[in-house]
mmCIF file of C-alpha atoms in Angstrom:
data_model
loop_
_atom_site.group_PDB
_atom_site.id
_atom_site.type_symbol
_atom_site.label_atom_id
_atom_site.label_comp_id
_atom_site.label_asym_id
_atom_site.label_seq_id
_atom_site.Cartn_x
_atom_site.Cartn_y
_atom_site.Cartn_z
ATOM 1 C CA MET A 364 0.169 0.368 0.016
ATOM 2 C CA LYS A 365 2.962 2.463 1.180
ATOM 3 C CA LYS A 366 4.554 1.323 -1.610
ATOM 4 C CA THR A 367 2.229 1.912 -4.198
ATOM 5 C CA LEU A 368 1.264 5.420 -3.101
ATOM 6 C CA LEU A 369 4.755 6.483 -3.197
ATOM 7 C CA ASN A 370 5.053 5.659 -6.584
ATOM 8 C CA THR A 371 1.993 7.257 -7.337
ATOM 9 C CA LEU A 372 2.918 10.393 -5.689
ATOM 10 C CA CYS A 373 6.743 10.182 -7.504
ATOM 11 C CA ALA A 374 4.017 10.696 -10.527
ATOM 12 C CA SER A 375 2.372 13.064 -9.929
ATOM 13 C CA LEU A 376 5.601 15.295 -9.251
ATOM 14 C CA LEU A 377 7.116 13.955 -12.796
ATOM 15 C CA LEU A 378 4.102 14.704 -14.333
ATOM 16 C CA GLY A 379 3.917 18.414 -12.733
ATOM 17 C CA ALA A 380 8.058 18.345 -14.429
ATOM 18 C CA ALA A 381 7.297 17.402 -17.309
ATOM 19 C CA SER A 382 3.463 20.311 -16.935
ATOM 20 C CA PHE A 383 5.597 23.167 -16.490
ATOM 21 C CA SER A 384 8.702 22.166 -18.564
ATOM 22 C CA ALA A 385 6.319 22.341 -21.260
ATOM 23 C CA ILE A 386 4.109 25.628 -20.136
ATOM 24 C CA ALA A 387 8.199 26.660 -20.546
ATOM 25 C CA GLN A 388 8.970 25.827 -23.792
ATOM 26 C CA GLU A 389 5.655 26.870 -25.534
ATOM 27 C CA TYR A 390 5.546 30.610 -24.162
ATOM 28 C CA PRO A 391 4.774 32.719 -25.371
ATOM 29 C CA ASN A 392 3.041 32.566 -28.390
ATOM 30 C CA LYS A 393 0.389 34.783 -28.717
ATOM 31 C CA THR A 394 0.600 38.217 -28.135
ATOM 32 C CA ILE A 395 1.112 39.531 -24.839
ATOM 33 C CA THR A 396 -0.976 42.485 -23.249
ATOM 34 C CA MET A 397 1.335 45.146 -20.875
ATOM 35 C CA ILE A 398 -2.025 47.240 -18.518
ATOM 36 C CA MET A 399 -0.095 51.298 -17.817
ATOM 37 C CA PRO A 400 -3.228 51.950 -15.421
ATOM 38 C CA TYR A 401 -2.676 55.578 -16.142
ATOM 39 C CA ALA A 402 -3.397 57.660 -19.099
ATOM 40 C CA PRO A 403 -1.420 57.272 -22.433
ATOM 41 C CA GLY A 404 1.126 60.318 -22.574
ATOM 42 C CA GLY A 405 3.201 60.222 -19.508
ATOM 43 C CA PRO A 406 6.072 60.418 -18.113
ATOM 44 C CA GLY A 407 4.824 56.459 -16.966
ATOM 45 C CA ASP A 408 3.086 55.431 -20.500
ATOM 46 C CA THR A 409 6.192 56.343 -22.615
ATOM 47 C CA ILE A 410 8.072 53.788 -20.371
ATOM 48 C CA THR A 411 5.820 51.205 -20.501
ATOM 49 C CA ARG A 412 5.699 52.289 -24.041
ATOM 50 C CA LEU A 413 9.959 51.715 -23.978
ATOM 51 C CA PHE A 414 10.285 48.418 -21.929
ATOM 52 C CA ALA A 415 7.237 47.031 -24.060
ATOM 53 C CA ALA A 416 9.301 47.451 -26.888
ATOM 54 C CA ALA A 417 12.570 46.666 -25.364
ATOM 55 C CA MET A 418 10.916 42.887 -23.963
ATOM 56 C CA GLN A 419 9.315 42.250 -27.454
ATOM 57 C CA LYS A 420 12.495 41.932 -29.234
ATOM 58 C CA ASN A 421 13.882 38.913 -27.303
ATOM 59 C CA ILE A 422 10.914 37.199 -25.508
ATOM 60 C CA GLY A 423 9.184 36.205 -29.298
ATOM 61 C CA GLN A 424 6.028 37.781 -29.801
ATOM 62 C CA GLN A 425 4.892 41.207 -29.287
ATOM 63 C CA ILE A 426 3.894 43.095 -26.749
ATOM 64 C CA ILE A 427 0.442 45.349 -26.480
ATOM 65 C CA VAL A 428 0.252 48.684 -24.499
ATOM 66 C CA ASP A 429 -3.300 49.393 -22.589
ATOM 67 C CA ASN A 430 -4.010 51.888 -20.794
ATOM 68 C CA PRO A 431 -7.053 51.697 -18.353
ATOM 69 C CA ALA A 432 -6.834 54.420 -16.340
ATOM 70 C CA GLY A 433 -8.588 55.837 -13.930
ATOM 71 C CA ALA A 434 -9.084 55.744 -9.875
ATOM 72 C CA SER A 435 -5.222 55.967 -9.403
ATOM 73 C CA GLY A 436 -3.711 53.612 -11.078
ATOM 74 C CA SER A 437 -6.332 50.861 -9.503
ATOM 75 C CA ILE A 438 -8.411 50.379 -11.630
ATOM 76 C CA GLY A 439 -5.992 49.015 -14.377
ATOM 77 C CA THR A 440 -4.255 47.621 -11.300
ATOM 78 C CA ALA A 441 -7.468 45.191 -10.807
ATOM 79 C CA LYS A 442 -7.712 44.113 -14.480
ATOM 80 C CA VAL A 443 -5.085 42.153 -14.773
ATOM 81 C CA ALA A 444 -5.150 41.182 -10.675
ATOM 82 C CA ARG A 445 -8.286 39.330 -12.041
ATOM 83 C CA SER A 446 -6.939 38.095 -15.588
ATOM 84 C CA ASN A 447 -5.850 34.301 -16.595
ATOM 85 C CA PRO A 448 -2.446 33.476 -14.948
ATOM 86 C CA ASP A 449 -0.642 32.516 -17.962
ATOM 87 C CA GLY A 450 1.542 35.405 -18.655
ATOM 88 C CA TYR A 451 -0.003 36.342 -21.235
ATOM 89 C CA THR A 452 -1.365 40.301 -19.383
ATOM 90 C CA LEU A 453 1.374 41.991 -17.108
ATOM 91 C CA LEU A 454 1.042 45.365 -15.374
ATOM 92 C CA MET A 455 3.424 47.500 -15.825
ATOM 93 C CA THR A 456 2.732 50.558 -11.871
ATOM 94 C CA HIS A 457 5.162 52.523 -9.621
ATOM 95 C CA ILE A 458 4.580 53.598 -6.101
ATOM 96 C CA SER A 459 0.822 54.265 -5.806
ATOM 97 C CA HIS A 460 0.111 49.792 -5.887
ATOM 98 C CA ALA A 461 2.416 50.828 -2.465
ATOM 99 C CA THR A 462 -0.392 53.844 -1.044
ATOM 100 C CA ASN A 463 -3.062 52.883 -2.764
ATOM 101 C CA PRO A 464 -4.272 50.637 -0.370
ATOM 102 C CA MET A 465 -4.221 53.719 2.169
ATOM 103 C CA MET A 466 -5.783 55.256 -0.138
ATOM 104 C CA ILE A 467 -8.604 53.715 -1.671
ATOM 105 C CA LYS A 468 -11.331 51.784 0.648
ATOM 106 C CA ASN A 469 -12.111 49.122 0.210
ATOM 107 C CA LEU A 470 -9.542 47.910 -2.683
ATOM 108 C CA SER A 471 -10.759 45.325 -4.904
ATOM 109 C CA TYR A 472 -7.048 43.746 -4.452
ATOM 110 C CA SER A 473 -4.182 43.215 -2.222
ATOM 111 C CA PRO A 474 -0.676 44.540 -4.204
ATOM 112 C CA VAL A 475 1.763 41.660 -2.374
ATOM 113 C CA LYS A 476 -0.878 38.873 -2.530
ATOM 114 C CA ASP A 477 -2.119 38.777 -5.831
ATOM 115 C CA PHE A 478 0.237 39.720 -8.074
ATOM 116 C CA GLU A 479 4.020 38.031 -8.721
ATOM 117 C CA PRO A 480 6.221 40.201 -8.899
ATOM 118 C CA VAL A 481 8.157 39.861 -13.023
ATOM 119 C CA GLY A 482 11.205 42.468 -11.340
ATOM 120 C CA LEU A 483 12.008 46.429 -11.911
ATOM 121 C CA ALA A 484 12.362 48.142 -13.772
ATOM 122 C CA THR A 485 13.843 52.300 -13.315
ATOM 123 C CA VAL A 486 13.884 53.473 -10.339
ATOM 124 C CA GLY A 487 14.869 57.330 -9.925
ATOM 125 C CA PRO A 488 15.091 60.254 -7.983
ATOM 126 C CA MET A 489 12.786 63.343 -7.070
ATOM 127 C CA VAL A 490 13.926 66.376 -7.139
ATOM 128 C CA VAL A 491 13.175 70.320 -4.771
ATOM 129 C CA VAL A 492 12.386 72.926 -7.194
ATOM 130 C CA ALA A 493 11.190 75.788 -7.233
ATOM 131 C CA ARG A 494 10.161 78.892 -8.872
ATOM 132 C CA LYS A 495 12.864 80.829 -10.517
ATOM 133 C CA ASP A 496 13.383 84.046 -8.109
ATOM 134 C CA PHE A 497 12.829 81.857 -5.517
ATOM 135 C CA PRO A 498 16.009 83.865 -3.163
ATOM 136 C CA PRO A 499 18.174 81.133 -2.143
ATOM 137 C CA ALA A 500 20.966 80.632 -4.118
ATOM 138 C CA ASN A 501 22.177 77.270 -3.360
ATOM 139 C CA THR A 502 20.872 73.252 -0.770
ATOM 140 C CA LYS A 503 22.371 74.751 2.092
ATOM 141 C CA GLU A 504 20.706 78.165 1.108
ATOM 142 C CA PHE A 505 17.151 76.732 0.341
ATOM 143 C CA VAL A 506 17.777 74.576 3.763
ATOM 144 C CA GLU A 507 17.580 77.453 5.919
ATOM 145 C CA TYR A 508 15.388 79.371 4.748
ATOM 146 C CA VAL A 509 12.540 76.987 4.360
ATOM 147 C CA LYS A 510 13.082 75.913 8.227
ATOM 148 C CA LYS A 511 12.937 80.679 8.853
ATOM 149 C CA ASN A 512 9.818 80.614 6.803
ATOM 150 C CA GLN A 513 7.583 77.748 6.882
ATOM 151 C CA ASP A 514 4.315 78.991 7.437
ATOM 152 C CA LYS A 515 5.220 81.511 4.742
ATOM 153 C CA ILE A 516 5.886 78.666 1.560
ATOM 154 C CA SER A 517 3.300 77.279 -0.500
ATOM 155 C CA MET A 518 4.589 73.078 -1.951
ATOM 156 C CA GLY A 519 2.879 72.213 -4.702
ATOM 157 C CA ASN A 520 2.059 68.244 -4.759
ATOM 158 C CA ALA A 521 0.151 66.465 -7.989
ATOM 159 C CA GLY A 522 -2.880 65.184 -5.963
ATOM 160 C CA VAL A 523 -2.980 62.897 -2.209
ATOM 161 C CA GLY A 524 -1.330 60.292 -2.846
ATOM 162 C CA SER A 525 1.037 60.510 -5.462
ATOM 163 C CA ALA A 526 4.883 60.134 -5.726
ATOM 164 C CA SER A 527 5.102 64.123 -5.399
ATOM 165 C CA HIS A 528 2.537 64.145 -2.431
ATOM 166 C CA MET A 529 4.907 61.359 0.124
ATOM 167 C CA CYS A 530 7.925 64.163 -0.955
ATOM 168 C CA SER A 531 6.601 66.599 0.280
ATOM 169 C CA LEU A 532 5.200 64.965 3.594
ATOM 170 C CA MET A 533 8.796 63.481 3.705
ATOM 171 C CA PHE A 534 10.776 66.464 2.776
ATOM 172 C CA MET A 535 8.470 68.461 5.801
ATOM 173 C CA GLU A 536 8.798 65.861 8.447
ATOM 174 C CA ALA A 537 12.977 65.927 7.466
ATOM 175 C CA LEU A 538 13.264 69.583 7.776
ATOM 176 C CA GLY A 539 10.708 69.633 10.820
ATOM 177 C CA VAL A 540 8.390 72.586 9.437
ATOM 178 C CA LYS A 541 4.998 72.161 8.525
ATOM 179 C CA LEU A 542 4.087 74.122 4.861
ATOM 180 C CA ASN A 543 1.528 75.511 2.541
ATOM 181 C CA ASN A 544 0.984 71.502 0.863
ATOM 182 C CA ILE A 545 -1.601 72.355 -2.011
ATOM 183 C CA PRO A 546 -3.292 69.761 -3.888
ATOM 184 C CA TYR A 547 -3.123 69.559 -8.288
ATOM 185 C CA LYS A 548 -5.515 67.455 -10.440
ATOM 186 C CA GLY A 549 -1.683 66.154 -12.111
ATOM 187 C CA THR A 550 1.926 67.409 -11.926
ATOM 188 C CA GLY A 551 1.407 69.826 -15.647
ATOM 189 C CA PRO A 552 -0.652 72.008 -12.886
ATOM 190 C CA ALA A 553 1.226 72.727 -10.729
ATOM 191 C CA MET A 554 4.422 72.663 -12.846
ATOM 192 C CA ASN A 555 2.305 75.073 -14.048
ATOM 193 C CA ASP A 556 2.285 76.935 -11.660
ATOM 194 C CA LEU A 557 5.354 76.743 -10.051
ATOM 195 C CA MET A 558 6.665 78.110 -12.937
ATOM 196 C CA GLY A 559 4.293 80.824 -13.144
ATOM 197 C CA GLY A 560 4.826 81.248 -9.857
ATOM 198 C CA GLN A 561 1.548 81.059 -7.760
ATOM 199 C CA ILE A 562 3.155 78.065 -5.266
ATOM 200 C CA ASP A 563 7.253 78.370 -4.345
ATOM 201 C CA ILE A 564 8.845 74.962 -4.832
ATOM 202 C CA LEU A 565 7.755 71.272 -5.037
ATOM 203 C CA CYS A 566 8.723 68.085 -5.831
ATOM 204 C CA ASP A 567 8.341 65.423 -8.336
ATOM 205 C CA GLN A 568 10.594 62.933 -10.605
ATOM 206 C CA THR A 569 13.935 63.449 -12.530
ATOM 207 C CA THR A 570 11.163 62.565 -15.480
ATOM 208 C CA SER A 571 8.748 65.808 -15.300
ATOM 209 C CA THR A 572 11.079 67.970 -14.047
ATOM 210 C CA VAL A 573 14.849 68.016 -15.498
ATOM 211 C CA GLY A 574 13.935 69.374 -19.036
ATOM 212 C CA HIS A 575 12.824 72.905 -17.466
ATOM 213 C CA ILE A 576 15.670 72.576 -15.036
ATOM 214 C CA LYS A 577 17.912 72.390 -18.214
ATOM 215 C CA GLY A 578 15.782 75.405 -20.331
ATOM 216 C CA ASN A 579 16.417 77.481 -16.920
ATOM 217 C CA ARG A 580 11.793 77.707 -15.952
ATOM 218 C CA ILE A 581 12.376 76.163 -12.978
ATOM 219 C CA LYS A 582 15.508 76.686 -9.923
ATOM 220 C CA ALA A 583 16.529 73.084 -8.884
ATOM 221 C CA TYR A 584 17.782 72.370 -5.511
ATOM 222 C CA ALA A 585 18.690 69.171 -4.329
ATOM 223 C CA ILE A 586 18.204 64.949 -4.706
ATOM 224 C CA ALA A 587 15.871 63.589 -2.351
ATOM 225 C CA GLY A 588 18.676 60.786 -1.603
ATOM 226 C CA THR A 589 22.035 60.120 -0.614
ATOM 227 C CA ASN A 590 23.314 60.615 -4.405
ATOM 228 C CA ARG A 591 23.756 62.390 -7.244
ATOM 229 C CA ILE A 592 22.720 61.890 -11.099
ATOM 230 C CA ASP A 593 24.368 61.259 -13.969
ATOM 231 C CA SER A 594 21.614 63.639 -15.436
ATOM 232 C CA LEU A 595 22.048 66.568 -12.810
ATOM 233 C CA PRO A 596 26.018 66.448 -12.269
ATOM 234 C CA ASP A 597 26.171 69.338 -10.177
ATOM 235 C CA LEU A 598 22.579 69.415 -8.099
ATOM 236 C CA PRO A 599 23.692 67.927 -4.042
ATOM 237 C CA ALA A 600 22.330 65.509 -3.178
ATOM 238 C CA ILE A 601 19.723 66.502 -0.373
ATOM 239 C CA THR A 602 22.680 65.311 2.364
ATOM 240 C CA GLU A 603 25.259 67.105 1.507
ATOM 241 C CA ALA A 604 23.177 69.667 3.372
ATOM 242 C CA GLY A 605 22.373 68.009 6.358
ATOM 243 C CA VAL A 606 19.195 66.270 5.789
ATOM 244 C CA LYS A 607 18.860 63.202 6.882
ATOM 245 C CA GLY A 608 15.831 60.988 6.473
ATOM 246 C CA PHE A 609 14.802 62.806 2.857
ATOM 247 C CA ASP A 610 14.855 59.992 0.321
ATOM 248 C CA LEU A 611 12.290 58.691 -1.670
ATOM 249 C CA SER A 612 12.583 57.444 -6.021
ATOM 250 C CA ILE A 613 9.842 57.450 -8.836
ATOM 251 C CA TRP A 614 9.828 53.355 -9.201
ATOM 252 C CA PHE A 615 8.519 50.962 -12.149
ATOM 253 C CA GLY A 616 7.871 47.163 -12.396
ATOM 254 C CA ILE A 617 6.234 44.576 -14.004
ATOM 255 C CA TYR A 618 3.840 41.934 -12.836
ATOM 256 C CA ALA A 619 1.492 39.412 -13.266
ATOM 257 C CA PRO A 620 -1.650 38.281 -11.360
ATOM 258 C CA LYS A 621 -1.022 35.814 -8.600
ATOM 259 C CA GLY A 622 -0.415 31.870 -10.127
ATOM 260 C CA THR A 623 1.348 32.728 -13.412
ATOM 261 C CA PRO A 624 3.291 29.703 -12.926
ATOM 262 C CA LYS A 625 7.335 30.221 -11.883
ATOM 263 C CA PRO A 626 9.308 28.842 -15.404
ATOM 264 C CA VAL A 627 7.203 32.648 -16.972
ATOM 265 C CA ILE A 628 7.633 34.581 -13.684
ATOM 266 C CA ASP A 629 11.452 33.190 -15.277
ATOM 267 C CA LYS A 630 11.292 34.124 -18.565
ATOM 268 C CA LEU A 631 9.429 37.182 -17.952
ATOM 269 C CA SER A 632 12.638 38.697 -15.481
ATOM 270 C CA ALA A 633 14.880 37.234 -17.801
ATOM 271 C CA SER A 634 14.086 39.000 -20.896
ATOM 272 C CA LEU A 635 13.063 42.211 -18.562
ATOM 273 C CA ALA A 636 16.772 41.703 -17.635
ATOM 274 C CA LYS A 637 18.179 41.511 -21.379
ATOM 275 C CA ALA A 638 15.630 45.018 -21.278
ATOM 276 C CA VAL A 639 17.569 46.819 -19.169
ATOM 277 C CA GLN A 640 20.718 46.454 -20.580
ATOM 278 C CA ASP A 641 19.576 47.115 -24.725
ATOM 279 C CA PRO A 642 21.168 50.287 -25.772
ATOM 280 C CA ASP A 643 17.749 52.245 -26.665
ATOM 281 C CA VAL A 644 16.408 52.612 -23.020
ATOM 282 C CA LYS A 645 19.193 53.951 -21.852
ATOM 283 C CA ALA A 646 19.232 55.988 -24.356
ATOM 284 C CA ARG A 647 16.130 57.350 -23.988
ATOM 285 C CA LEU A 648 15.955 56.728 -20.954
ATOM 286 C CA ALA A 649 18.640 59.506 -19.827
ATOM 287 C CA ASN A 650 16.941 61.870 -22.260
ATOM 288 C CA MET A 651 14.156 61.716 -19.467
ATOM 289 C CA GLY A 652 16.966 62.322 -17.025
ATOM 290 C CA THR A 653 16.774 58.390 -15.392
ATOM 291 C CA SER A 654 17.509 55.386 -16.514
ATOM 292 C CA PRO A 655 17.231 51.631 -16.313
ATOM 293 C CA VAL A 656 17.160 49.458 -13.108
ATOM 294 C CA SER A 657 20.709 47.324 -12.633
ATOM 295 C CA PRO A 658 19.998 43.630 -14.496
ATOM 296 C CA ASP A 659 20.724 41.896 -10.265
ATOM 297 C CA LEU A 660 16.959 44.166 -10.281
ATOM 298 C CA ALA A 661 15.416 43.152 -12.295
ATOM 299 C CA VAL A 662 14.171 40.245 -10.690
ATOM 300 C CA PRO A 663 11.030 38.995 -8.749
ATOM 301 C CA ALA A 664 13.239 38.674 -5.391
ATOM 302 C CA LYS A 665 13.942 43.341 -5.819
ATOM 303 C CA LEU A 666 10.609 44.284 -6.849
ATOM 304 C CA ALA A 667 8.871 42.326 -3.735
ATOM 305 C CA GLU A 668 11.608 43.349 -1.409
ATOM 306 C CA HIS A 669 11.407 47.649 -2.542
ATOM 307 C CA LEU A 670 7.900 46.887 -2.251
ATOM 308 C CA GLN A 671 7.416 46.256 1.007
ATOM 309 C CA LYS A 672 9.751 48.916 1.991
ATOM 310 C CA GLU A 673 8.305 51.008 0.525
ATOM 311 C CA ILE A 674 4.396 50.349 2.016
ATOM 312 C CA ASP A 675 6.376 50.109 5.742
ATOM 313 C CA THR A 676 7.946 53.235 5.575
ATOM 314 C CA LEU A 677 4.933 55.589 2.996
ATOM 315 C CA GLY A 678 2.273 53.782 5.406
ATOM 316 C CA PRO A 679 3.306 55.407 8.319
ATOM 317 C CA LEU A 680 3.792 59.525 6.791
ATOM 318 C CA LEU A 681 0.638 59.144 5.669
ATOM 319 C CA LYS A 682 -0.792 58.661 9.288
ATOM 320 C CA LYS A 683 0.744 59.877 10.802
ATOM 321 C CA ALA A 684 -0.465 63.805 8.534
ATOM 322 C CA GLY A 685 -3.735 62.213 8.750
ATOM 323 C CA VAL A 686 -4.600 61.043 5.184
ATOM 324 C CA GLU A 687 -7.279 59.150 4.771
ATOM 325 C CA ALA A 688 -8.368 56.328 2.435
ATOM 326 C CA ASN A 689 -11.869 57.535 1.517
#
């Protein structure tokens, strides 16, 4: 009896292994859809299309991009969570994957439990910028000026829960100040008011700021982190002015629905690792003021680790600021 059960178990394991091997060999045999849950035309959409094009060159099938936008990216994200876990529907998302559970009541998915991470694609720092005529001449003067004039300074952001909102909260926490924090409906309107002098400062991703900085339309003061960046080599990191605890990046990562077979995830991750080394990807991201991650970060474990770190960091920040889900 025991021998029969053992033989049955071994046969099942061999059958399962053969099945997984067959999946790996056959995948992909049709078009893959990569969902970017925000509207076309923005930095996230551009990055998604860039990686879709690079990955399809080495994975052997077309990858099309779909933009079911709305509700802070949760509509498109939920669509992926409900999709067949066969590797043919993917998600490219960013910091909202960490913040949406804290911002949206009764969210229909869990960012951790309902997805299989494929890997990180890009991680780029945020930049603190100001209206062109803002008085401080350098980073150190900027920090001192903000501390002394906090009741007079307005700081815009792209909307509650956005990366720039998180950045503004972290900035105020690190400096120990409370500014007039003004939410906009997106980065575009906030940037327009900054250039028009209606608000004083803004913290946003390099993809939205580098062009304006180089065009001398706004004044840049610091990288929100510990290192300088290639696209703005003369701009100090905020730590150079003695500020600690202000380190925030905008990241993009690829996910598949929970239950997607590991051989499929492995193929997708290998394709992503090649894409982050693609010269065209590197060149086009450099023009946007950012860069792809190194191949060792374009793997499931690193994306899972990064997401959990964001949840652990940003959750308490939102709670302390009194932000409630609605």
